[in-house]
Amino acid sequence: TQSRVDEMLCQRHGRLCAVTALSRRAVKRTLATKTMLSWPALGGGRPPFAMPPRALSRKEAVYVDNRSYELGATGIVNMENAGLGLTDVVLDELAALEASSGSTVVIVAGRGNNGGDGFVLARHLVLRGFTAKVAFCGNRGQCTDGYRTGDAGVNLTLIERTGVEVEDVTDGEVLTLLLKSRWRDAVLIVDAMLGTGLEGEVRGPYRGWIEAVNAAPQPKVAVDIPSGLDCDTGLPLGVAVKAHCTATFIGNKRGFLKPVASEYTGRVDVVPIGVPAASWSHITAE
């Protein structure tokens, strides 16, 4: 029943407020012995968020983002909502791992919006009693003032000022060393490096960072798309993170429907971030 679902969620995450549909879904899987049931089958519940009628291509995902801004959405609000939904997915993964309060989650973050989502996640994990460690892909000392005043930069500054450990990782070797030494007790790694806009082959330090993440023994959660995976084809662009779970925003992605993609995406959870449905009104079901 719905009350039983909410009771389990409060026990798992210590929540005193209303819980989200994403967390409820994870508990439904437990209650239904891994079988997905619709909400009417469990006695009702909140109606689902509206979503695009089909999986999005790379260009469509970019269009939906841009259209939401034309309608009045702001990047900082979208990033906060994305980070909150991502937190919900990560909390479910931590519960499945039976991770105790204070357990460490490592977030490997790039400089773009995916990294910004990871910074939001770090803040909310700390608020939930977990320890967040952030590996920043690059050198923060080289970040411009423009970056620091952007959406991702604002969230980076916020976690720096509130005590989250952030380490610059200049290449894959530095990240590997961290994961094998000071951060070896982490129970989960979050890939927040590259997003859906990637088209060319992964080059330079990103290749090393991806390989370092894949070499680590911990389970991984990918933010929006596994870094290095092509959004349209579901194939790695040279190399891609192999995630156990992918929290993808707004709608599913076309490449995720390809059989080969599951090796990289793992389970896919679609995370709504509150953008208006008018953002994808031009997209029709195929």
mmCIF file of C-alpha atoms in Angstrom:
data_model
loop_
_atom_site.group_PDB
_atom_site.id
_atom_site.type_symbol
_atom_site.label_atom_id
_atom_site.label_comp_id
_atom_site.label_asym_id
_atom_site.label_seq_id
_atom_site.Cartn_x
_atom_site.Cartn_y
_atom_site.Cartn_z
ATOM 1 C CA THR A 1 0.000 0.000 0.000
ATOM 2 C CA GLN A 2 1.010 3.631 -0.364
ATOM 3 C CA SER A 3 1.369 4.074 3.408
ATOM 4 C CA ARG A 4 3.723 1.082 3.539
ATOM 5 C CA VAL A 5 5.811 2.575 0.732
ATOM 6 C CA ASP A 6 6.106 5.903 2.560
ATOM 7 C CA GLU A 7 6.925 4.128 5.829
ATOM 8 C CA MET A 8 9.784 2.230 4.200
ATOM 9 C CA LEU A 9 11.125 5.396 2.611
ATOM 10 C CA CYS A 10 11.152 7.258 5.915
ATOM 11 C CA GLN A 11 12.978 4.343 7.503
ATOM 12 C CA ARG A 12 15.552 4.225 4.695
ATOM 13 C CA HIS A 13 16.284 7.900 4.251
ATOM 14 C CA GLY A 14 15.047 9.476 7.494
ATOM 15 C CA ARG A 15 12.665 11.708 5.557
ATOM 16 C CA LEU A 16 9.988 13.623 7.424
ATOM 17 C CA CYS A 17 8.630 15.344 4.339
ATOM 18 C CA ALA A 18 6.840 14.005 1.279
ATOM 19 C CA VAL A 19 8.936 11.591 -0.752
ATOM 20 C CA THR A 20 9.369 11.654 -4.510
ATOM 21 C CA ALA A 21 8.050 9.347 -7.176
ATOM 22 C CA LEU A 22 11.582 8.163 -7.948
ATOM 23 C CA SER A 23 12.157 6.880 -4.411
ATOM 24 C CA ARG A 24 8.733 5.320 -4.313
ATOM 25 C CA ARG A 25 9.535 3.492 -7.493
ATOM 26 C CA ALA A 26 12.644 1.970 -5.927
ATOM 27 C CA VAL A 27 10.626 0.751 -2.953
ATOM 28 C CA LYS A 28 7.938 -0.627 -5.239
ATOM 29 C CA ARG A 29 10.565 -2.843 -6.801
ATOM 30 C CA THR A 30 11.358 -4.193 -3.335
ATOM 31 C CA LEU A 31 7.739 -4.687 -2.323
ATOM 32 C CA ALA A 32 6.850 -6.296 -5.624
ATOM 33 C CA THR A 33 9.866 -8.640 -5.639
ATOM 34 C CA LYS A 34 11.679 -6.786 -8.404
ATOM 35 C CA THR A 35 8.540 -6.539 -10.553
ATOM 36 C CA MET A 36 7.606 -3.085 -11.755
ATOM 37 C CA LEU A 37 3.954 -2.275 -11.018
ATOM 38 C CA SER A 38 1.972 0.776 -12.030
ATOM 39 C CA TRP A 39 0.776 3.020 -9.227
ATOM 40 C CA PRO A 40 -2.890 1.974 -9.536
ATOM 41 C CA ALA A 41 -1.773 -1.594 -8.814
ATOM 42 C CA LEU A 42 -0.365 -0.376 -5.497
ATOM 43 C CA GLY A 43 -3.420 1.591 -4.477
ATOM 44 C CA GLY A 44 -2.852 4.977 -6.046
ATOM 45 C CA GLY A 45 -0.242 7.655 -5.374
ATOM 46 C CA ARG A 46 0.945 10.843 -6.979
ATOM 47 C CA PRO A 47 0.367 11.226 -10.705
ATOM 48 C CA PRO A 48 3.550 10.907 -12.777
ATOM 49 C CA PHE A 49 5.400 13.866 -14.238
ATOM 50 C CA ALA A 50 4.754 14.677 -17.882
ATOM 51 C CA MET A 51 7.583 13.506 -20.128
ATOM 52 C CA PRO A 52 8.433 13.735 -23.820
ATOM 53 C CA PRO A 53 6.480 11.138 -25.836
ATOM 54 C CA ARG A 54 9.640 9.340 -26.957
ATOM 55 C CA ALA A 55 13.378 9.132 -26.407
ATOM 56 C CA LEU A 56 15.296 12.280 -27.329
ATOM 57 C CA SER A 57 18.117 12.676 -29.811
ATOM 58 C CA ARG A 58 21.119 14.858 -28.993
ATOM 59 C CA LYS A 59 19.689 17.808 -30.921
ATOM 60 C CA GLU A 60 16.281 17.395 -29.328
ATOM 61 C CA ALA A 61 17.760 17.307 -25.825
ATOM 62 C CA VAL A 62 19.578 20.581 -26.529
ATOM 63 C CA TYR A 63 16.426 22.096 -28.016
ATOM 64 C CA VAL A 64 14.315 21.184 -24.983
ATOM 65 C CA ASP A 65 16.868 22.823 -22.689
ATOM 66 C CA ASN A 66 17.001 25.990 -24.770
ATOM 67 C CA ARG A 67 13.233 26.133 -25.177
ATOM 68 C CA SER A 68 12.762 25.928 -21.406
ATOM 69 C CA TYR A 69 14.945 29.039 -21.060
ATOM 70 C CA GLU A 70 12.885 30.841 -23.704
ATOM 71 C CA LEU A 71 9.798 30.040 -21.631
ATOM 72 C CA GLY A 72 11.377 31.590 -18.548
ATOM 73 C CA ALA A 73 13.233 28.768 -16.822
ATOM 74 C CA THR A 74 16.698 29.579 -15.482
ATOM 75 C CA GLY A 75 19.820 27.478 -15.552
ATOM 76 C CA ILE A 76 20.374 27.668 -11.807
ATOM 77 C CA VAL A 77 16.837 26.394 -11.098
ATOM 78 C CA ASN A 78 17.128 23.586 -13.654
ATOM 79 C CA MET A 79 20.481 22.591 -12.147
ATOM 80 C CA GLU A 80 19.084 22.547 -8.616
ATOM 81 C CA ASN A 81 16.133 20.405 -9.702
ATOM 82 C CA ALA A 82 18.430 18.058 -11.610
ATOM 83 C CA GLY A 83 20.708 17.746 -8.589
ATOM 84 C CA LEU A 84 17.759 17.025 -6.299
ATOM 85 C CA GLY A 85 16.446 14.297 -8.593
ATOM 86 C CA LEU A 86 19.945 12.878 -8.893
ATOM 87 C CA THR A 87 20.221 12.863 -5.098
ATOM 88 C CA ASP A 88 17.075 10.755 -4.929
ATOM 89 C CA VAL A 89 18.546 8.169 -7.300
ATOM 90 C CA VAL A 90 21.843 8.100 -5.394
ATOM 91 C CA LEU A 91 20.034 7.688 -2.057
ATOM 92 C CA ASP A 92 18.233 4.670 -3.493
ATOM 93 C CA GLU A 93 21.549 3.202 -4.614
ATOM 94 C CA LEU A 94 23.062 3.817 -1.174
ATOM 95 C CA ALA A 95 20.089 2.129 0.460
ATOM 96 C CA ALA A 96 20.503 -0.873 -1.837
ATOM 97 C CA LEU A 97 24.165 -1.011 -0.783
ATOM 98 C CA GLU A 98 23.071 -0.779 2.873
ATOM 99 C CA ALA A 99 25.421 2.172 3.252
ATOM 100 C CA SER A 100 25.440 3.671 6.724
ATOM 101 C CA SER A 101 25.246 7.345 7.621
ATOM 102 C CA GLY A 102 28.581 9.012 6.983
ATOM 103 C CA SER A 103 29.497 6.709 4.094
ATOM 104 C CA THR A 104 31.532 8.377 1.364
ATOM 105 C CA VAL A 105 30.373 9.096 -2.177
ATOM 106 C CA VAL A 106 32.967 10.298 -4.699
ATOM 107 C CA ILE A 107 31.709 12.652 -7.406
ATOM 108 C CA VAL A 108 33.957 13.033 -10.455
ATOM 109 C CA ALA A 109 32.871 16.346 -11.936
ATOM 110 C CA GLY A 110 33.660 18.148 -15.158
ATOM 111 C CA ARG A 111 33.421 21.907 -15.677
ATOM 112 C CA GLY A 112 30.075 21.881 -17.499
ATOM 113 C CA ASN A 113 26.479 21.511 -16.397
ATOM 114 C CA ASN A 114 26.943 17.836 -15.567
ATOM 115 C CA GLY A 115 29.626 18.848 -13.109
ATOM 116 C CA GLY A 116 27.267 21.474 -11.705
ATOM 117 C CA ASP A 117 24.626 18.795 -11.132
ATOM 118 C CA GLY A 118 27.303 16.850 -9.275
ATOM 119 C CA PHE A 119 28.083 19.850 -7.049
ATOM 120 C CA VAL A 120 24.396 20.142 -6.138
ATOM 121 C CA LEU A 121 24.384 16.419 -5.356
ATOM 122 C CA ALA A 122 27.385 16.833 -3.049
ATOM 123 C CA ARG A 123 25.616 19.542 -1.064
ATOM 124 C CA HIS A 124 22.448 17.506 -0.623
ATOM 125 C CA LEU A 125 24.292 14.315 0.305
ATOM 126 C CA VAL A 126 26.034 16.173 3.119
ATOM 127 C CA LEU A 127 22.658 17.485 4.286
ATOM 128 C CA ARG A 128 21.478 13.851 4.414
ATOM 129 C CA GLY A 129 24.371 12.804 6.632
ATOM 130 C CA PHE A 130 26.687 11.307 4.006
ATOM 131 C CA THR A 131 30.236 12.345 3.129
ATOM 132 C CA ALA A 132 30.814 13.767 -0.352
ATOM 133 C CA LYS A 133 34.241 13.999 -1.971
ATOM 134 C CA VAL A 134 34.520 15.854 -5.273
ATOM 135 C CA ALA A 135 37.218 15.252 -7.877
ATOM 136 C CA PHE A 136 37.277 18.346 -10.086
ATOM 137 C CA CYS A 137 38.458 17.519 -13.592
ATOM 138 C CA GLY A 138 41.019 20.234 -14.136
ATOM 139 C CA ASN A 139 42.523 23.056 -12.134
ATOM 140 C CA ARG A 140 40.179 25.351 -10.236
ATOM 141 C CA GLY A 141 42.892 28.001 -10.146
ATOM 142 C CA GLN A 142 42.520 28.366 -13.913
ATOM 143 C CA CYS A 143 38.747 28.887 -13.785
ATOM 144 C CA THR A 144 37.738 32.296 -15.125
ATOM 145 C CA ASP A 145 35.547 34.777 -13.286
ATOM 146 C CA GLY A 146 32.903 34.007 -15.891
ATOM 147 C CA TYR A 147 32.907 30.346 -14.894
ATOM 148 C CA ARG A 148 32.636 31.187 -11.209
ATOM 149 C CA THR A 149 29.540 33.331 -11.798
ATOM 150 C CA GLY A 150 27.867 30.704 -13.998
ATOM 151 C CA ASP A 151 25.498 28.022 -12.747
ATOM 152 C CA ALA A 152 28.125 25.318 -12.206
ATOM 153 C CA GLY A 153 30.645 27.764 -10.743
ATOM 154 C CA VAL A 154 28.151 29.121 -8.219
ATOM 155 C CA ASN A 155 27.446 25.608 -6.976
ATOM 156 C CA LEU A 156 31.155 24.776 -6.865
ATOM 157 C CA THR A 157 31.858 27.845 -4.729
ATOM 158 C CA LEU A 158 28.977 26.920 -2.429
ATOM 159 C CA ILE A 159 30.331 23.459 -1.617
ATOM 160 C CA GLU A 160 33.878 24.805 -1.231
ATOM 161 C CA ARG A 161 32.680 27.340 1.334
ATOM 162 C CA THR A 162 30.679 24.756 3.272
ATOM 163 C CA GLY A 163 33.440 22.246 3.858
ATOM 164 C CA VAL A 164 33.041 19.672 1.080
ATOM 165 C CA GLU A 165 36.444 18.253 0.142
ATOM 166 C CA VAL A 166 37.240 19.166 -3.469
ATOM 167 C CA GLU A 167 40.439 17.959 -5.124
ATOM 168 C CA ASP A 168 41.757 19.022 -8.515
ATOM 169 C CA VAL A 169 42.631 16.012 -10.684
ATOM 170 C CA THR A 170 44.796 16.958 -13.638
ATOM 171 C CA ASP A 171 44.827 13.516 -15.257
ATOM 172 C CA GLY A 172 43.721 9.921 -14.827
ATOM 173 C CA GLU A 173 46.750 8.971 -12.764
ATOM 174 C CA VAL A 174 45.945 11.571 -10.106
ATOM 175 C CA LEU A 175 42.338 10.370 -9.932
ATOM 176 C CA THR A 176 43.431 6.730 -9.717
ATOM 177 C CA LEU A 177 45.775 7.563 -6.850
ATOM 178 C CA LEU A 178 42.996 9.306 -4.928
ATOM 179 C CA LEU A 179 40.566 6.431 -5.455
ATOM 180 C CA LYS A 180 43.162 3.904 -4.298
ATOM 181 C CA SER A 181 44.407 5.842 -1.275
ATOM 182 C CA ARG A 182 42.555 8.583 0.585
ATOM 183 C CA TRP A 183 39.183 7.826 -1.003
ATOM 184 C CA ARG A 184 39.439 4.046 -1.102
ATOM 185 C CA ASP A 185 36.629 3.645 1.459
ATOM 186 C CA ALA A 186 34.055 5.263 -0.835
ATOM 187 C CA VAL A 187 30.981 3.103 -1.411
ATOM 188 C CA LEU A 188 29.821 4.743 -4.664
ATOM 189 C CA ILE A 189 31.256 6.822 -7.515
ATOM 190 C CA VAL A 190 29.186 9.350 -9.452
ATOM 191 C CA ASP A 191 30.207 10.200 -13.029
ATOM 192 C CA ALA A 192 29.410 13.877 -13.632
ATOM 193 C CA MET A 193 32.009 14.573 -16.308
ATOM 194 C CA LEU A 194 30.583 14.769 -19.845
ATOM 195 C CA GLY A 195 27.029 15.266 -21.074
ATOM 196 C CA THR A 196 24.775 14.498 -24.018
ATOM 197 C CA GLY A 197 26.373 17.143 -26.249
ATOM 198 C CA LEU A 198 29.554 15.130 -26.816
ATOM 199 C CA GLU A 199 30.031 14.199 -30.492
ATOM 200 C CA GLY A 200 33.715 13.589 -31.199
ATOM 201 C CA GLU A 201 35.960 10.910 -29.777
ATOM 202 C CA VAL A 202 36.991 11.338 -26.152
ATOM 203 C CA ARG A 203 40.502 12.763 -26.059
ATOM 204 C CA GLY A 204 43.046 14.238 -23.689
ATOM 205 C CA PRO A 205 42.668 13.934 -19.936
ATOM 206 C CA TYR A 206 39.001 12.932 -20.138
ATOM 207 C CA ARG A 207 40.018 9.573 -21.543
ATOM 208 C CA GLY A 208 42.245 9.009 -18.509
ATOM 209 C CA TRP A 209 39.558 10.137 -16.067
ATOM 210 C CA ILE A 210 37.002 7.782 -17.619
ATOM 211 C CA GLU A 211 39.438 4.870 -17.529
ATOM 212 C CA ALA A 212 40.220 5.625 -13.874
ATOM 213 C CA VAL A 213 36.521 5.569 -12.982
ATOM 214 C CA ASN A 214 35.997 2.284 -14.825
ATOM 215 C CA ALA A 215 38.992 0.702 -13.082
ATOM 216 C CA ALA A 216 37.620 1.495 -9.619
ATOM 217 C CA PRO A 217 35.726 -1.389 -7.954
ATOM 218 C CA GLN A 218 32.835 0.689 -6.618
ATOM 219 C CA PRO A 219 29.438 0.788 -8.366
ATOM 220 C CA LYS A 220 28.862 3.906 -10.457
ATOM 221 C CA VAL A 221 25.948 6.242 -11.121
ATOM 222 C CA ALA A 222 26.100 8.334 -14.310
ATOM 223 C CA VAL A 223 24.640 11.840 -14.468
ATOM 224 C CA ASP A 224 22.328 12.208 -17.502
ATOM 225 C CA ILE A 225 24.531 9.976 -19.687
ATOM 226 C CA PRO A 226 27.655 7.900 -19.060
ATOM 227 C CA SER A 227 30.630 10.097 -19.972
ATOM 228 C CA GLY A 228 31.886 9.208 -23.442
ATOM 229 C CA LEU A 229 28.659 7.563 -24.658
ATOM 230 C CA ASP A 230 27.061 8.840 -27.866
ATOM 231 C CA CYS A 231 23.550 10.100 -27.141
ATOM 232 C CA ASP A 232 22.213 9.015 -30.539
ATOM 233 C CA THR A 233 23.938 5.691 -31.212
ATOM 234 C CA GLY A 234 24.513 4.328 -27.711
ATOM 235 C CA LEU A 235 28.099 3.541 -28.685
ATOM 236 C CA PRO A 236 31.212 4.683 -26.812
ATOM 237 C CA LEU A 237 33.122 7.509 -28.445
ATOM 238 C CA GLY A 238 36.423 5.730 -27.973
ATOM 239 C CA VAL A 239 35.838 5.065 -24.273
ATOM 240 C CA ALA A 240 32.841 5.495 -21.962
ATOM 241 C CA VAL A 241 32.010 5.054 -18.304
ATOM 242 C CA LYS A 242 30.360 1.739 -17.466
ATOM 243 C CA ALA A 243 27.675 2.698 -14.966
ATOM 244 C CA HIS A 244 25.435 0.525 -12.845
ATOM 245 C CA CYS A 245 22.693 3.149 -13.063
ATOM 246 C CA THR A 246 22.084 6.279 -15.135
ATOM 247 C CA ALA A 247 19.936 9.163 -13.898
ATOM 248 C CA THR A 248 18.919 10.867 -17.135
ATOM 249 C CA PHE A 249 17.070 14.177 -17.145
ATOM 250 C CA ILE A 250 13.699 15.173 -18.642
ATOM 251 C CA GLY A 251 13.312 12.129 -20.917
ATOM 252 C CA ASN A 252 15.015 8.967 -22.098
ATOM 253 C CA LYS A 253 17.739 9.258 -24.733
ATOM 254 C CA ARG A 254 17.630 7.642 -28.167
ATOM 255 C CA GLY A 255 20.971 5.900 -27.811
ATOM 256 C CA PHE A 256 19.875 4.220 -24.575
ATOM 257 C CA LEU A 257 17.370 2.133 -26.548
ATOM 258 C CA LYS A 258 20.179 0.396 -28.440
ATOM 259 C CA PRO A 259 21.001 -3.041 -26.971
ATOM 260 C CA VAL A 260 24.721 -2.228 -26.799
ATOM 261 C CA ALA A 261 24.081 0.806 -24.575
ATOM 262 C CA SER A 262 22.973 -1.182 -21.531
ATOM 263 C CA GLU A 263 26.580 -2.244 -20.923
ATOM 264 C CA TYR A 264 27.306 1.417 -20.179
ATOM 265 C CA THR A 265 24.047 2.822 -18.807
ATOM 266 C CA GLY A 266 23.005 0.026 -16.494
ATOM 267 C CA ARG A 267 19.492 0.718 -15.223
ATOM 268 C CA VAL A 268 18.093 3.994 -16.565
ATOM 269 C CA ASP A 269 15.997 6.243 -14.303
ATOM 270 C CA VAL A 270 14.337 9.224 -15.988
ATOM 271 C CA VAL A 271 14.514 12.227 -13.652
ATOM 272 C CA PRO A 272 12.062 15.111 -14.205
ATOM 273 C CA ILE A 273 13.505 18.553 -13.491
ATOM 274 C CA GLY A 274 10.347 20.638 -13.714
ATOM 275 C CA VAL A 275 10.768 22.165 -17.164
ATOM 276 C CA PRO A 276 7.415 23.056 -18.792
ATOM 277 C CA ALA A 277 5.862 20.483 -21.106
ATOM 278 C CA ALA A 278 5.756 23.197 -23.761
ATOM 279 C CA SER A 279 9.524 22.738 -23.991
ATOM 280 C CA TRP A 280 8.970 19.547 -25.995
ATOM 281 C CA SER A 281 5.582 20.272 -27.586
ATOM 282 C CA HIS A 282 7.122 19.990 -31.065
ATOM 283 C CA ILE A 283 8.218 16.389 -30.432
ATOM 284 C CA THR A 284 5.700 13.782 -31.556
ATOM 285 C CA ALA A 285 5.573 10.069 -30.850
ATOM 286 C CA GLU A 286 7.062 7.931 -33.603
#
